[in-house]
Coordinates of C-alpha atoms in Angstrom, one line a residue:
X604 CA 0.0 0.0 0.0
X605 CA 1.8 3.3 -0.6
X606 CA 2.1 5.6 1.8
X607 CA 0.6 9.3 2.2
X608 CA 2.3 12.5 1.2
X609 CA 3.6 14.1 4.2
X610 CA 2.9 18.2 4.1
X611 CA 6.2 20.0 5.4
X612 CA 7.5 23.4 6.2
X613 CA 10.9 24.8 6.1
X614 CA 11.9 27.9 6.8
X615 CA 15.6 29.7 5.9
X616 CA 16.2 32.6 8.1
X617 CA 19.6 34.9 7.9
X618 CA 19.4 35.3 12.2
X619 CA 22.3 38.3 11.9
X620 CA 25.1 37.7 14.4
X621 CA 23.3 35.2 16.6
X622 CA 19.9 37.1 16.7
X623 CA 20.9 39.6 19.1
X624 CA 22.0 43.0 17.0
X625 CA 18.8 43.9 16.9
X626 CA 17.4 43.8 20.7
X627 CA 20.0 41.8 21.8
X628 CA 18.8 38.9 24.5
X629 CA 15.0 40.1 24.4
X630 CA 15.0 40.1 20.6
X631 CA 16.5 36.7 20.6
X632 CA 13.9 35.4 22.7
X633 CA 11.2 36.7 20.9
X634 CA 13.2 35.4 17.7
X635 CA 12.4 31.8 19.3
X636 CA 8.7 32.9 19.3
X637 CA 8.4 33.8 15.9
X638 CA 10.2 30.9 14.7
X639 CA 8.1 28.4 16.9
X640 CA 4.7 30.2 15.7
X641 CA 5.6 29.4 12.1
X642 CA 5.8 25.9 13.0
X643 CA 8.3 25.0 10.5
X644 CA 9.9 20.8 10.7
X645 CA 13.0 21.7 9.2
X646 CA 14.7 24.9 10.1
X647 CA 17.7 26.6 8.1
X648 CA 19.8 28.8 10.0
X649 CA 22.5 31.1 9.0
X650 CA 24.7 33.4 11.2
X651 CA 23.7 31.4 14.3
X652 CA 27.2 32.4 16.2
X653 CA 26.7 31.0 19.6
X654 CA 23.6 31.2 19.6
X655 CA 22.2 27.6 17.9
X656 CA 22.0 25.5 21.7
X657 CA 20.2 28.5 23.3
X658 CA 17.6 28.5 20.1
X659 CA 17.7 24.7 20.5
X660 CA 16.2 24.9 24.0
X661 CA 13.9 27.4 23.5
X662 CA 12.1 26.1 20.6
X663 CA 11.9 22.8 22.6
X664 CA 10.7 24.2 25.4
X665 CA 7.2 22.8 26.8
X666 CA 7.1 20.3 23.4
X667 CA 6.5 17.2 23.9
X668 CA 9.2 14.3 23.4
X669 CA 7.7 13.0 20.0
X670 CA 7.8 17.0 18.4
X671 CA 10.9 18.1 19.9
X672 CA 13.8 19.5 17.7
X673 CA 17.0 18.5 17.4
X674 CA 19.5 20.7 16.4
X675 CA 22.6 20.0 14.2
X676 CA 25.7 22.5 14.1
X677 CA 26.8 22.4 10.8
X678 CA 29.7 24.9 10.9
X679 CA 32.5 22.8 12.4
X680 CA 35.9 23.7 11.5
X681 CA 39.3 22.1 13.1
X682 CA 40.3 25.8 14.1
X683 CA 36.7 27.2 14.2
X684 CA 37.0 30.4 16.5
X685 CA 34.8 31.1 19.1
X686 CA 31.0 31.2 18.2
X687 CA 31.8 31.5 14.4
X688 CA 29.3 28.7 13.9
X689 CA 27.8 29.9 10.9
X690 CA 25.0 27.5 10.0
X691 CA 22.9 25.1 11.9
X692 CA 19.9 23.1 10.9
X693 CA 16.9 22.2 13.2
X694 CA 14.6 19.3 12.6
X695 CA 12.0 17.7 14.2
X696 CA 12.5 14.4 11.8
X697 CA 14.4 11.6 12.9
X698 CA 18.2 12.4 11.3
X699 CA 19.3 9.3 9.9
X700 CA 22.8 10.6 8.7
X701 CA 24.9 13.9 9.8
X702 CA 27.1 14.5 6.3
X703 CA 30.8 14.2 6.3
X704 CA 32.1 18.1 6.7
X705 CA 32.6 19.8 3.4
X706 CA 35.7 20.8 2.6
X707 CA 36.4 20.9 -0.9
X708 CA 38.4 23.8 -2.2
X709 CA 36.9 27.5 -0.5
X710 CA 33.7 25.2 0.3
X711 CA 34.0 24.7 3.8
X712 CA 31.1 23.7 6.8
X713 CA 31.1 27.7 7.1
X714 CA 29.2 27.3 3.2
X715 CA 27.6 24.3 3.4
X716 CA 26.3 20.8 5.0
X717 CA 23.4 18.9 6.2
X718 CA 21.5 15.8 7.2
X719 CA 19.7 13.1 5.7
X720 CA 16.0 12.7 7.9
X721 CA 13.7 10.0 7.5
X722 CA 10.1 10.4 7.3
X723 CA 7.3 8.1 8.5
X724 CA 7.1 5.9 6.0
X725 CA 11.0 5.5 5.9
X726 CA 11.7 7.6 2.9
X727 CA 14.6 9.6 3.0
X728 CA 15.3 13.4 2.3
X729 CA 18.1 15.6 2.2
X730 CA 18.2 18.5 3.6
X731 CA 20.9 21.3 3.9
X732 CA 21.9 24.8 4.9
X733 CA 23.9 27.2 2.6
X734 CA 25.6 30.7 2.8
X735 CA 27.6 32.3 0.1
X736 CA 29.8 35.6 0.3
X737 CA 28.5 38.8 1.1
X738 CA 31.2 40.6 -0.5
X739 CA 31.2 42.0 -4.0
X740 CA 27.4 42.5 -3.0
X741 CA 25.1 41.5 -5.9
X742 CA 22.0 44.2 -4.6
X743 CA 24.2 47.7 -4.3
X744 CA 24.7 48.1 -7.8
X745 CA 21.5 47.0 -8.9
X746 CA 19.8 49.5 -6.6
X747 CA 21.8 52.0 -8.3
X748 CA 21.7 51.1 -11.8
X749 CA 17.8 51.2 -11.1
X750 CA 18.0 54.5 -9.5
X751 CA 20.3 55.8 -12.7
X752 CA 17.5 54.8 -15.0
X753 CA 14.9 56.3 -12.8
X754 CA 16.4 59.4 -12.8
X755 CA 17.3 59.8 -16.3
X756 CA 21.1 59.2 -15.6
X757 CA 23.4 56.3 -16.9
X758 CA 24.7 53.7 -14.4
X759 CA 27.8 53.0 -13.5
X760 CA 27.6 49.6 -14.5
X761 CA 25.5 47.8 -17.3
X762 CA 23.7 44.3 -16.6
X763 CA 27.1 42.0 -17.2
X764 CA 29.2 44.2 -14.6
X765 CA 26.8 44.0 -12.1
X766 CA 26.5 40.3 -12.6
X767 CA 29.9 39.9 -12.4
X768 CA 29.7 40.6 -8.8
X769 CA 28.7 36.8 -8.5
X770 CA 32.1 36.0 -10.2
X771 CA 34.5 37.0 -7.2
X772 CA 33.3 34.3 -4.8
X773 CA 30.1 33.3 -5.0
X774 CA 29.9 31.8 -8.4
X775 CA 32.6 29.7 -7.9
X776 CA 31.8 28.0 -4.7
X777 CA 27.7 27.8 -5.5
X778 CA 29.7 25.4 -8.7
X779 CA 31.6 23.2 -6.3
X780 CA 28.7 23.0 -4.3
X781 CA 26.7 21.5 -7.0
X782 CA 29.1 20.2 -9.3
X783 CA 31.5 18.1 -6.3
X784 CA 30.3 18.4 -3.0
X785 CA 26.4 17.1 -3.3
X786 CA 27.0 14.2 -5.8
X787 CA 29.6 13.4 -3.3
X788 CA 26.7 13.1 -0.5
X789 CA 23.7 13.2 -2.6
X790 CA 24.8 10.4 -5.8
X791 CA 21.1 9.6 -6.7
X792 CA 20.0 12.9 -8.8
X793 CA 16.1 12.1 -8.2
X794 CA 16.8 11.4 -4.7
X795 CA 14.6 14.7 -2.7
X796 CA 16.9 17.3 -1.8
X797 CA 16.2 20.6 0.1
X798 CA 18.3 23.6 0.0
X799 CA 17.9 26.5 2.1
X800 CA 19.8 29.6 3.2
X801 CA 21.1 32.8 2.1
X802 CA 23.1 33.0 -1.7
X803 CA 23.6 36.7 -1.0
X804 CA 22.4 37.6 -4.5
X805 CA 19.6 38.0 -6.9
X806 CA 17.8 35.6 -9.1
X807 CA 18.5 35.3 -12.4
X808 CA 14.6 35.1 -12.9
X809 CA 13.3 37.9 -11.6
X810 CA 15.8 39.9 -13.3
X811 CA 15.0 38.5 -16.7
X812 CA 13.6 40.3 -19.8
X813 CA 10.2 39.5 -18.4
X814 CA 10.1 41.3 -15.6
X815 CA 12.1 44.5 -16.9
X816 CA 9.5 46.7 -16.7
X817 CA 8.1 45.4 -12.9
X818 CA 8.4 48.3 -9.7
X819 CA 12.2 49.0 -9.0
X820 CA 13.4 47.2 -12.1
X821 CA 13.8 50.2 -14.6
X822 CA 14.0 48.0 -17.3
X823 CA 17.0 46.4 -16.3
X824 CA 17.8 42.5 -17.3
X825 CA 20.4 40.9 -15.6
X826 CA 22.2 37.3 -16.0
X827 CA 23.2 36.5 -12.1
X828 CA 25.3 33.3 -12.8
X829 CA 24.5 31.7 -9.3
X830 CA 20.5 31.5 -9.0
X831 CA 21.3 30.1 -13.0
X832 CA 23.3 27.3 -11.7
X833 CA 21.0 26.4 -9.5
X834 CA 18.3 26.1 -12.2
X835 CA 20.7 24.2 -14.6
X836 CA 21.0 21.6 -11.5
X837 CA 17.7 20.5 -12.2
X838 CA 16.0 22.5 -8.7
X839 CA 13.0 24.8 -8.2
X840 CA 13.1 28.2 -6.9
X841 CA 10.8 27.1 -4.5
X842 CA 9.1 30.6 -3.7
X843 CA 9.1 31.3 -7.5
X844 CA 7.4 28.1 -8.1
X845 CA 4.3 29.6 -5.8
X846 CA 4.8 33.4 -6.8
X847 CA 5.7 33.1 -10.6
X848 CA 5.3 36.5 -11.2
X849 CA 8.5 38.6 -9.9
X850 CA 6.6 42.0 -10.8
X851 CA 3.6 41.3 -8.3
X852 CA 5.3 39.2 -5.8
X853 CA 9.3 40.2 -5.3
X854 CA 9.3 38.4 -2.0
X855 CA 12.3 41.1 -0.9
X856 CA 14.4 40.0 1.8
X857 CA 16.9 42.5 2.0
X858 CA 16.5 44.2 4.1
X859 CA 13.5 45.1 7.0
X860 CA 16.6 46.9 9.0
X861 CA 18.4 48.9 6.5
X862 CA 15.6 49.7 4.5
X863 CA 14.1 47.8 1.7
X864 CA 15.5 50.3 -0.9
X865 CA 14.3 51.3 -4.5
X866 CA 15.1 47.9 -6.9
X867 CA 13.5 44.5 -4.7
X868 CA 16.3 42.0 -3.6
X869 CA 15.3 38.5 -2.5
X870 CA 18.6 37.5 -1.7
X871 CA 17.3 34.1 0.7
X872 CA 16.1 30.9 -1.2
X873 CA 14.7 27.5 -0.6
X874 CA 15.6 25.3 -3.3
X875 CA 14.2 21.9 -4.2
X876 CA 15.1 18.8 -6.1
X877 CA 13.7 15.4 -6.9
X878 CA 10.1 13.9 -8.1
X879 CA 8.9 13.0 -5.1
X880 CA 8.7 16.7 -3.6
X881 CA 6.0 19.3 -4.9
X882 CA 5.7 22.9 -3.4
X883 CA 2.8 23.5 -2.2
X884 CA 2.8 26.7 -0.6
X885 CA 5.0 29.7 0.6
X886 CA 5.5 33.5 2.0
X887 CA 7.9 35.8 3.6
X888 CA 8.1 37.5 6.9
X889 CA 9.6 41.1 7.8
X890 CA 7.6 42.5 10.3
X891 CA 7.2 41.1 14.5
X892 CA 4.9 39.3 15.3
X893 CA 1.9 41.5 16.5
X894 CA 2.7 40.9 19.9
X895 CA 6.1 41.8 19.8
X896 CA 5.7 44.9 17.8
X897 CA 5.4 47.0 21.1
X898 CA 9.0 46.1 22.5
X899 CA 11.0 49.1 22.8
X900 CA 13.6 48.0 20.6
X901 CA 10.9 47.2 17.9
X902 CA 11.3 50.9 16.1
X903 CA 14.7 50.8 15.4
X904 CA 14.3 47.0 14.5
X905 CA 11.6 46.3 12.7
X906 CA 12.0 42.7 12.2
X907 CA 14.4 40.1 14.5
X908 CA 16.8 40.4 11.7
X909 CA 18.7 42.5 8.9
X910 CA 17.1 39.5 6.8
X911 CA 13.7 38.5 6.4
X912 CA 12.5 34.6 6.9
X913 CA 11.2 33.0 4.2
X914 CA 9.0 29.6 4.5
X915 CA 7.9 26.8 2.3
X916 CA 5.2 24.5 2.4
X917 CA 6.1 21.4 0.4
X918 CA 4.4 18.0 0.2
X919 CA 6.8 15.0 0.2
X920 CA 4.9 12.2 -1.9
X921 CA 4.7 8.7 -0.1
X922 CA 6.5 10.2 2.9
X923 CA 3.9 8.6 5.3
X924 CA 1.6 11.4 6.7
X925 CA 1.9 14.6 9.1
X926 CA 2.8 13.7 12.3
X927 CA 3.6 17.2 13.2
X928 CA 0.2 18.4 11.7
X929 CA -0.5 21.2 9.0
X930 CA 0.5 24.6 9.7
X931 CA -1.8 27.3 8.9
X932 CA -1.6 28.8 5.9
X933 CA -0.1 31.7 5.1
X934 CA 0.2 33.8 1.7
X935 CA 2.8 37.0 0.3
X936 CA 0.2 39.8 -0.3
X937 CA 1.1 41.5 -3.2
X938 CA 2.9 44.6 -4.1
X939 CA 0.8 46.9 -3.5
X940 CA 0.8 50.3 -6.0
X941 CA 2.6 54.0 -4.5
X942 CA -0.7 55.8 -3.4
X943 CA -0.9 58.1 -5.8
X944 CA -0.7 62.2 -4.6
X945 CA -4.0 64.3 -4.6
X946 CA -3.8 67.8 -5.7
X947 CA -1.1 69.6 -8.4
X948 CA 2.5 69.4 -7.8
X949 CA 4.2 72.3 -6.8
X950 CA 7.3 73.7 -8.3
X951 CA 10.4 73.1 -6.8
X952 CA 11.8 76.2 -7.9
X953 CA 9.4 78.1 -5.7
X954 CA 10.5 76.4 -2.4
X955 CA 13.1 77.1 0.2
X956 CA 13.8 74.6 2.6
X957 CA 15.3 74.9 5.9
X958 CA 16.2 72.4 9.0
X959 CA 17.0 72.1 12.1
X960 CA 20.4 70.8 11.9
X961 CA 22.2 69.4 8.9
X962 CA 25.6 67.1 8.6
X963 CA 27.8 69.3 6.4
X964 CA 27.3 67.6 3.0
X965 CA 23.8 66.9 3.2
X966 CA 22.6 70.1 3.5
X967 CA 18.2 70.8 3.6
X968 CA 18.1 72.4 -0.1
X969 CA 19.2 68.6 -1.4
X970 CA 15.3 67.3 -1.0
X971 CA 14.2 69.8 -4.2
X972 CA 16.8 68.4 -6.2
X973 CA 15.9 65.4 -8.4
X974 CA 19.7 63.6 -8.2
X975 CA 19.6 60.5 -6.6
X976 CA 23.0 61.4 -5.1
X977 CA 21.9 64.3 -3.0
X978 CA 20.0 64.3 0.1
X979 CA 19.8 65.7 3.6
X980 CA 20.8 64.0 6.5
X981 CA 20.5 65.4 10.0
X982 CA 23.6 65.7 11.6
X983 CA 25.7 62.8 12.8
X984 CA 28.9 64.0 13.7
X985 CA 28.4 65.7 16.2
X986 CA 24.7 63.9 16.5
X987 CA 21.4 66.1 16.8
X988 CA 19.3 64.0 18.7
X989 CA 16.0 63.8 17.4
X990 CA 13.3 65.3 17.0
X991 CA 14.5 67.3 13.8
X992 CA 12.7 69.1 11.2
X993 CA 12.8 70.4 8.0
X994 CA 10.9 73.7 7.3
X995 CA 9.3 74.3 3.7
X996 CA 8.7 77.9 2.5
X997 CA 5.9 77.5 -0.2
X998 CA 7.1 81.4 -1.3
X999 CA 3.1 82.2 -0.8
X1000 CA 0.1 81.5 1.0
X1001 CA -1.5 77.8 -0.5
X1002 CA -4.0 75.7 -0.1
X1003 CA -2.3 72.5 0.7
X1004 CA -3.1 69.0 0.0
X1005 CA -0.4 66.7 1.2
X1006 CA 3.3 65.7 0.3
X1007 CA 5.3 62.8 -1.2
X1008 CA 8.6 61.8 0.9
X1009 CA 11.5 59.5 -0.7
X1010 CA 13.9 58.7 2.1
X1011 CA 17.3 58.5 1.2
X1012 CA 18.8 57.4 -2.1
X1013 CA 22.3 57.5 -2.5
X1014 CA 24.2 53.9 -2.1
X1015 CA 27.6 54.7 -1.7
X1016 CA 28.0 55.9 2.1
X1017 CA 25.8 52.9 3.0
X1018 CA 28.6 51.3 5.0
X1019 CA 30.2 54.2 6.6
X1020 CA 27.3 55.8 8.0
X1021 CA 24.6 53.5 8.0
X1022 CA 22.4 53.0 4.6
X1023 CA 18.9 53.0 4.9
X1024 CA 18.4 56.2 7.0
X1025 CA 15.2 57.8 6.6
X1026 CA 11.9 59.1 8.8
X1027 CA 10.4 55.9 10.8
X1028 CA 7.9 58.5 12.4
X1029 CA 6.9 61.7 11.7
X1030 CA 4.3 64.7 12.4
X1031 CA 3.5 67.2 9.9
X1032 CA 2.3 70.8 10.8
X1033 CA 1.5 73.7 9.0
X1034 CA 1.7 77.5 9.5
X1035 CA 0.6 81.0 7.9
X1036 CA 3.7 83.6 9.8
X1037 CA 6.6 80.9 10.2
X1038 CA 5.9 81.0 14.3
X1039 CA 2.9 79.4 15.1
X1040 CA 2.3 76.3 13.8
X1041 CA -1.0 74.1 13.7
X1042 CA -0.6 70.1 13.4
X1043 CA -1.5 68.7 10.5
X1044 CA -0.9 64.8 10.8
X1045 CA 1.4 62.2 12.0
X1046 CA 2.5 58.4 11.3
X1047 CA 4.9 56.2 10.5
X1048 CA 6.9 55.7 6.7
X1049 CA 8.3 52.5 5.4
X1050 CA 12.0 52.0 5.3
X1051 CA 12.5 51.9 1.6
X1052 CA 13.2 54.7 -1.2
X1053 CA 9.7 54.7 -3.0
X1054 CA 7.5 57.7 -3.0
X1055 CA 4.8 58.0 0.0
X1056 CA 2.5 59.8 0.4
X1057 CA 1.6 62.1 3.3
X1058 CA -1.6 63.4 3.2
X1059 CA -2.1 66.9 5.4
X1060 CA -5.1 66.7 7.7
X1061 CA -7.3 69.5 8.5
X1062 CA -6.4 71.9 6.0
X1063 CA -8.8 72.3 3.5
X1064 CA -9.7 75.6 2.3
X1065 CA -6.9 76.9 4.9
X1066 CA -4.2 78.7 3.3
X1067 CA -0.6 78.5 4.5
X1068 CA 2.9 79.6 4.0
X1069 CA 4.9 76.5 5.6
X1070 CA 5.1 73.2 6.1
X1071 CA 7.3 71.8 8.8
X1072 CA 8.1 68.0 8.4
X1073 CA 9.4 66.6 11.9
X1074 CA 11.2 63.2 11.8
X1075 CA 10.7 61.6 15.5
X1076 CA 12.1 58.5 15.0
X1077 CA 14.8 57.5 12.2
X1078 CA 17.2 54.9 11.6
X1079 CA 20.1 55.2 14.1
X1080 CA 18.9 58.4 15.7
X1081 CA 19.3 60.3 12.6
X1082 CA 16.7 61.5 10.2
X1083 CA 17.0 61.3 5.9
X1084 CA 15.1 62.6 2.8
X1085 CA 16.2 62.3 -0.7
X1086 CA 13.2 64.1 -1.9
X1087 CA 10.2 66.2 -1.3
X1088 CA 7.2 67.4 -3.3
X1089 CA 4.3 69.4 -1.5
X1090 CA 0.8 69.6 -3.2
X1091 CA -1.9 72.2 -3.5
X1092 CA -5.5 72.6 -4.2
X1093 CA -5.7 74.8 -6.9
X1094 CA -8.9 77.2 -7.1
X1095 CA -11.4 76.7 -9.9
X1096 CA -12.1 79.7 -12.4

C-alpha cells in the first residue's frame, strides 16, 4: 500500500550575528517565538554564532518528546574560533545521517552541510543549509543602476558588470557546491533534496527580460550566474514556483533593518530537487509578530533580523503522513501600487527649505533636487538627537493637499554611516507667519526609497505659507530625505 504525502514546512532565516543585533537577548527570545509560531519541521539557520544551543532549547521548550527539535551544528571547523558557527539546521524528523564536513576547495562547513532525515514511511530526504559571500554584494549596484534609469542618468555599471559581482566568490563555490560536494553526499539525482539559506544575491529570474519593466526594475535584465546554476542543476526556486510572477510578488528580503531600498532583492532561497517533492505553498516575513511589535527596541528593529525569513510548504509524496500536523496557511500579499498624490505638484523652484540641523554635505536644499546622489541627512557628527525638522517655505500663501517623501537614495556611504536612513515616524504641521504652527498629521513611513504619500489633515480651504516635516524617529537616531514634493489645491475659475 503506498504511503501518504507528508505536508512539510521549512523555513531559511539569515538570524544576523546570533539574533541579538537587533534587541540583543530580548529580541532573541522573541526570535524563538516567531520561529516556533511558524511551526516549521525543518529549520535553516545562518549566522547562528553562539547562539544555535540557546535556540535549541527554546524552541523545545514545553514540546513534547515526539515533536521536539534536534539541532545539528553544521559549521565545524578544526580551528573554528569562538561562536563562528555559521549554519545550523533544526529538525523535528528523525536524522538518519549527519554529512561528512565539506571541505572541498573554499567550500567549507562555514558554506555548506546537512542531514539526511527519515520520514514516517521510511523515505529519505536531504536537507541542507547554505551561505555564500556577502562581498562583492550583488543588490548595491543593482539599486543604483535602477535608480540611474529612474532618474534619467546612466549607471555605473551595465547588466554583465553588475552580474559579475557573483564571479568574485560566489559563483565559484555555488559550482563546487553543486558540481563536487552534493553528488559526493547526494549520488542519486532524483533522490529529494532541500536547499535552504542565504546566496547573497539575486535571481536570475526575476531579473529576466520579463520582468524588466516590474516596480524597481527600470528596465533592467540581468544574467546572475548563481540562482542560473541552481536552475541548470535540475531544482525549483521554490518561492518562484508559488509566486511566478516577480513584478507582483518580489518576495524582498533585504532588508527590513536597513531599509528595503528602491530595486526589490530576494537574496534568501529555498531550493528543491527530486520527483517526489511538490511545493505547495510559501510567504515571507519582515515585520514582529503583532505581539512583539510594542518592544522598545521594535522601532529601530523592525523585524528580529537585517534579513527576512522565508517559509515553504512542500508536500513530500509517499512520505507517510503529518505527524507534526498542518500549519496554517499563510500567503505573500502582493505589491501593493505607490498611493498616488491628490492635488497639483508644486514647483520646486518656488520652495526654500530649511532644517533644524544638517551634517555638512547633506545640507536641507538637497530634498528639491531630483539627483539621486543628493539628500539631507541630519547631523551625525556631532549627533542632533531627534526630533529634527525640516521647514518648507511655499514662497506664498496655498491651499495644501499633502506631500510625497523618498527617504534617502544614495548607495555609496551605505557602509560608513549607516544606509537606509530615513523618517520611521513623523508629524506634519502647517503655518501661515513661520511661528505658530498648527498640526496637520502624524504616522509612520516605510524603510524603503519609494514615493509615500503624506496626506495633510485638517487643511482644506486653509491657506498657509509652511510646512514643517518633523522626523521623531529615524534609523540610528538620525533623520534622511532624498526628496520632497508638496501639493496644493488649486482654485477653480
Amino acid at each position: 500500500m503506498t504511503s501518504p504525502p507528508t505536508p512539510m514546512r521549512f523555513m531559511a532565516f539569515n538570524i544576523y550575528l546570533g539574533g541579538t543585533r537587533t534587541g540583543g537577548e530580548p529580541n532573541r527570545r522573541q526570535l524563538i517565538e516567531f520561529i516556533r509560531h511558524e511551526q516549521a519541521d525543518v529549520v535553516f539557520l545562518v549566522e547562528t554564532y553562539g547562539s544555535g544551543a540557546t535556540i535549541e532549547a527554546g524552541l523545545n521548550e514545553g514540546l513534547p518528546e515526539t515533536h521536539r527539535y534536534q539541532g545539528i551544528q553544521i559549521t565545524r571547523e578544526p580551528d573554528q574560533a569562538e561562536n563562528r558557527d555559521n549554519l545550523w539546521l533544526f529538525t523535528r524528523y528523525p536524522v538518519a545521517e549527519i554529512y561528512p564536513r565539506a571541505a572541498r576547495g573554499t567550500v567549507t562547513s562555514f558554506h555548506f552541510g546537512g542531514v539526511r532525515i527519515a520520514l514516517p514511511s521510511g523515505l529519505e530526504v536531504s536537507v541542507f543549509t547554505i551561505w555564500l559571500d556577502a562581498a562583492e554584494r550583488a543588490w548595491f549596484p543593482t539599486d543604483a543602476a535602477a535608480l540611474a534609469h529612474a532618474h534619467g542618468r546612466a549607471p555605473e555599471l551595465g547588466a554583465d558588470e553588475i552580474a559579475a559581482s557573483d564571479e568574485a566568490r560566489r559563483f565559484a563555490k555555488a559550482r563546487t557546491i553543486l558540481d563536487d560536494v552534493l553528488p559526493g553526499l547526494v549520488s542519486d539525482e532524483d533522490a529529494p533534496v532541500v536547499i535552504g539559506g542565504d546566496l547573497n544575491t539575486l535571481s536570475a529570474y526575476d531579473w529576466s527580460a520579463r520582468f524588466a519593466d516590474a516596480y524597481g526594475h527600470e528596465g533592467l535584465a540581468i544574467p546572475w550566474p548563481v540562482t542560473d546554476a541552481f536552475a541548470d542543476a535540475a531544482f525549483t526556486d521554490a518561492y518562484r514556483a508559488v509566486y511566478p510572477d516577480a513584478g507582483t510578488h518580489p518576495g524582498r528580503t533585504w532588508s527590513p533593518y536597513w531599509g528595503f531600498g528602491y530595486a526589490p532583492a530576494r537574496i534568501d532561497y529555498v531550493w528543491t530537487r527530486g520527483n517526489a517533492l511538490r511545493v505547495t505553498g510559501g510567504h515571507t516575513h519582515t515585520e514582529r509578530l503583532q505581539r512583539h511589535e510594542k518592544s522598545t527596541f521594535a522601532t529601530e528593529y523592525p523585524f528580529y533580523s537585517d534579513h527576512g525569513a522565508l517559509v515553504i510548504d512542500l508536500v513530500v509524496e509517499g512520505g507517510g503522513g503529518a505527524p507534526f500536523g498542518v500549519p496554517c496557511k499563510e500567503v505573500d500579499p502582493t505589491d501593493r501600487p505607490d498611493t498616488p498624490p491628490i492635488g497639483t505638484r508644486i514647483d520646486q523652484n518656488e520652495l526654500t527649505v530649511e532644517a533644524t540641523s544638517a551634517q555638512p554635505g547633506f545640507e536641507a536644499a538637497h530634498v528639491l533636487v531630483p539627483d539621486p546622489d543628493m539628500f539631507w541627512n541630519s547631523a551625525w557628527d556631532p549627533p542632533a538627537p531627534l526630533p529634527q525638522s525640516l521647514t518648507v517655505d511655499l514662497g506664498r500663501e496655498r491651499d495644501l493637499t499633502g506631500l510625497t517623501y523618498v527617504g534617502r537614495l544614495v548607495g555609496r556611504v551605505y557602509e560608513e554611516h549607516g544606509y537606509g536612513a530615513g523618517i520611521d515616524a513623523y508629524e506634519v504641521a502647517v503655518s501661515s507667519n513661520g511661528r505658530t504652527y498648527t498640526a496637520a498629521g502624524r504616522g509612520t513611513l516605510a524603510r524603503n526609497r519609494r514615493p509615500q504619500w503624506i496626506p495633510l489633515r485638517h487643511t482644506t480651504g486653509r491657506r498657509v505659507r509652511y510646512l514643517r516635516l518633523t522626523a521623531l524617529e529615524g534609523f540610528r537616531g538620525t533623520a534622511g530625505v532624498a526628496e520632497l514634493h508638496v501639493y496644493e489645491r488649486l482654485a477653480r475659475g
